Amino acid sequence: MEDEIELKTAPADFRFPTTNQTRHCFTRYIEFHRCTTAKGEDSSDCERFAKYYRALCPGEWVDKWNEQRETGTFPGPL
Amino acid sequence: MKTIVLKWLFLTISPCDAAEPWQLGSQDAATPIMQGIIDLHHDIFFFLILILVFVLWILVRALWHFHYKENAIPQRIVHGTTIEILRTIFPSLISMFIAIPSFALLYSMDEVVVDPAITIKAIGHQWYRTYEYSDYNSSDEQSLTFDSYMIPEEDLELGQSRLLEVDNRVVVPAKTHLRIIVTSADVPHSWAVPSSGVKCDAVPGRLNQISILVQREGVYYGQCSEICGTNHAFTPIVVEAVPRKDYGSRVSNQLIPQTGEA
């Protein structure tokens, strides 16, 4: 690959200033899904939230939540 | 003979970024936080020696001069306003001189001045680590995830450290603000790299964030710092800081085979 990888990631969120970022990851995931529900599945506005939750949340957590959403058992305010 | 000379020459001029046998002091600092910790240690140590010498002197003096053979009649002093005031004020002042740099460092560690450039997730398992670099993927599959196992003693090459080397190191760009998210997939672990001044508990179900800025290129070693079972002593951490421009190519080279498989 010749193009430089741009170094960019989820910014520091003032709502979560402490060491514990569990809620930050969870909130970004929920924001993404609320955004897609409001604006449609392929909206590019929601891509930002997707990048944030993917950067913060471990893959296993995301997989588990995706499964929970499919079965309707997701414990968050989607 | 020549290789031995060269090896010793190299070892004497390289920074200490791993535990050395019989080491007394800290490893060399690779981040501003670690440098702050070392400086605080020097500040406190000064007062510590001051107090130690003073207390030892008083103790030895009392034992020497008030030995029962020298002084058969013990004195009965119970009050002494001046000395009581002095021995209260003086330690309070010393405590203040210690507290000021200590709190300054503590609160500066929490300040996030600049947004991090990269997020790396360090996930502890029994008994290896997984690192995820997911800033670049366009779908829910991770772009770069790999496991990091300790290299067993039989497989070590000449010059490598026992119980410290791993097969896949965490590659990070130097002089870049990093956010490391530490968690665990099973039991509590702890992600520690002494030369970077980092020790962060990996708790299952929790994401702990640490911000570091590695100031120089190099390879930094650390070990798991929370008892996690049988192989707790055999899950080290190795961070390799590379120049920023090399980081891009390192990650892309690893990205290609990854997306090829996925």
XYZ file of N, CA, C and O in Angstrom, chain A residues 1 4-12 19-22 25 53-62 66, chain B residues 112 115-119 121 123 132 134-136 138-140 142 179 181 205-209 244 247 252:
208
model
N 0.854 -1.203 0.000
C 0.000 0.000 0.000
C 0.871 1.226 0.000
O 1.780 1.354 0.801
N -0.440 6.786 2.638
C -0.202 6.871 4.077
C -1.485 6.551 4.812
O -2.537 7.075 4.463
N -1.371 5.745 5.822
C -2.564 5.524 6.651
C -2.743 6.757 7.527
O -1.821 7.187 8.205
N -3.938 7.318 7.488
C -4.169 8.532 8.268
C -4.377 8.114 9.721
O -5.170 7.225 9.999
N -3.661 8.751 10.615
C -3.775 8.367 12.021
C -4.901 9.154 12.668
O -4.744 10.297 13.037
N -6.047 8.504 12.748
C -7.201 9.192 13.333
C -7.997 8.156 14.119
O -8.117 7.014 13.692
N -8.545 8.577 15.252
C -9.302 7.609 16.022
C -10.416 8.331 16.767
O -10.582 9.532 16.615
N -11.156 7.592 17.561
C -12.234 8.215 18.313
C -11.659 9.294 19.230
O -10.705 9.036 19.962
N -12.203 10.493 19.187
C -11.617 11.554 20.012
C -11.973 11.354 21.484
O -12.886 10.605 21.811
N -11.256 12.062 22.330
C -11.557 12.023 23.758
C -12.915 12.678 23.958
O -13.152 13.778 23.489
N -10.914 7.117 33.601
C -10.241 5.958 33.049
C -11.218 4.929 32.490
O -10.947 4.276 31.491
N -12.369 4.791 33.144
C -13.321 3.769 32.739
C -14.076 4.204 31.488
O -14.913 5.094 31.543
N -13.771 3.589 30.365
C -14.383 3.981 29.103
C -15.452 3.003 28.635
O -15.868 3.028 27.468
N -15.903 2.129 29.527
C -16.899 1.127 29.142
C -18.154 1.804 28.600
O -18.681 1.424 27.550
N -17.751 3.340 25.026
C -17.887 2.374 23.930
C -19.360 2.028 23.719
O -19.870 2.046 22.599
N -17.136 3.491 17.527
C -17.351 2.314 18.374
C -16.416 1.185 17.992
O -15.972 0.419 18.836
N -16.062 1.098 16.708
C -15.121 0.035 16.322
C -13.752 0.264 16.908
O -13.047 -0.678 17.246
N -13.368 1.544 17.033
C -12.053 1.833 17.608
C -12.025 1.500 19.097
O -11.016 1.018 19.607
N -13.133 1.767 19.782
C -13.132 1.629 21.235
C -13.499 0.250 21.746
O -12.974 -0.184 22.753
N -14.460 -0.388 21.087
C -15.006 -1.625 21.654
C -14.276 -2.859 21.145
O -13.975 -2.956 19.959
N -13.979 -3.803 22.032
C -13.364 -5.049 21.574
C -14.295 -5.766 20.614
O -15.514 -5.710 20.748
N -13.702 -6.460 19.647
C -14.495 -7.149 18.633
C -15.494 -8.120 19.209
O -16.631 -8.234 18.730
N -15.084 -8.796 20.292
C -15.999 -9.788 20.875
C -17.255 -9.124 21.407
O -18.345 -9.687 21.313
N -17.098 -7.966 21.997
C -18.259 -7.265 22.543
C -19.213 -6.879 21.411
O -20.432 -7.040 21.517
N -18.635 -6.374 20.319
C -19.457 -5.944 19.186
C -20.209 -7.133 18.607
O -21.407 -7.056 18.326
N -24.208 -7.504 18.458
C -24.900 -7.697 17.182
C -25.852 -8.887 17.261
O -26.987 -8.829 16.792
N -6.190 15.100 29.522
C -6.068 14.728 28.109
C -6.046 16.024 27.333
O -7.059 16.681 27.150
N -6.165 15.059 21.492
C -6.884 13.835 21.136
C -5.873 12.789 20.684
O -4.931 13.104 19.971
N -6.077 11.552 21.082
C -5.117 10.537 20.650
C -5.206 10.304 19.148
O -6.238 10.555 18.529
N -4.095 9.833 18.591
C -4.085 9.573 17.155
C -4.477 8.145 16.842
O -4.931 7.841 15.752
N -4.234 7.275 17.807
C -4.476 5.850 17.563
C -5.098 5.233 18.804
O -4.767 5.644 19.915
N -5.948 4.267 18.588
C -6.476 3.485 19.715
C -6.045 2.043 19.526
O -6.244 1.462 18.458
N -6.325 -1.756 21.361
C -6.971 -2.491 22.440
C -6.073 -3.639 22.861
O -5.608 -4.415 22.019
N -6.134 -6.911 25.063
C -7.091 -7.786 25.738
C -6.330 -8.935 26.352
O -5.569 -9.624 25.662
N -5.804 -5.416 19.260
C -6.670 -5.038 18.138
C -6.379 -3.611 17.741
O -6.403 -2.705 18.574
N -8.236 -1.271 15.477
C -9.439 -1.224 14.634
C -9.778 0.151 14.137
O -10.935 0.435 13.889
N -8.791 1.021 13.984
C -9.145 2.373 13.535
C -9.461 2.434 12.065
O -9.960 3.425 11.564
N -9.095 1.378 11.344
C -9.149 1.516 9.879
C -10.186 0.648 9.208
O -10.276 0.644 8.008
N -13.692 -0.863 7.752
C -14.923 -0.274 7.243
C -16.130 -1.142 7.563
O -17.239 -0.811 7.220
N -15.885 -2.261 8.244
C -17.032 -3.087 8.629
C -16.744 -3.607 10.025
O -15.752 -3.229 10.619
N -17.575 -4.471 10.504
C -17.383 -4.902 11.880
C -16.262 -5.909 12.073
O -15.946 -6.272 13.184
N -12.504 -6.890 12.454
C -11.316 -6.103 12.811
C -10.347 -6.093 11.666
O -10.178 -7.085 10.973
N -3.921 5.991 22.614
C -4.882 5.605 23.639
C -4.849 4.086 23.658
O -5.060 3.444 22.625
N -6.586 0.797 25.276
C -7.779 0.353 26.024
C -7.460 -1.049 26.515
O -7.181 -1.946 25.712
N -15.145 -7.137 31.361
C -16.359 -6.329 31.371
C -16.103 -4.848 31.555
O -17.035 -4.061 31.680
N -14.845 -4.452 31.576
C -14.529 -3.038 31.783
C -13.442 -2.628 30.814
O -12.517 -3.392 30.552
N -13.533 -1.391 30.316
C -12.501 -0.888 29.413
C -11.745 0.212 30.125
O -12.304 1.271 30.394
N -10.494 -0.027 30.429
C -9.679 0.992 31.077
C -8.820 1.672 30.038
O -8.168 1.005 29.231
N -8.810 3.003 30.098
C -8.087 3.755 29.087
C -6.826 4.347 29.669
O -6.846 4.887 30.766
N 7.255 7.183 12.980
C 5.874 7.336 12.529
C 5.677 6.945 11.075
O 4.665 6.341 10.715
N 5.501 3.271 10.684
C 4.323 2.648 11.285
C 3.278 2.365 10.225
O 2.680 1.289 10.196
N 0.104 -1.522 7.253
C -0.482 -1.924 5.967
C -0.003 -3.288 5.549
O -0.771 -4.076 5.022
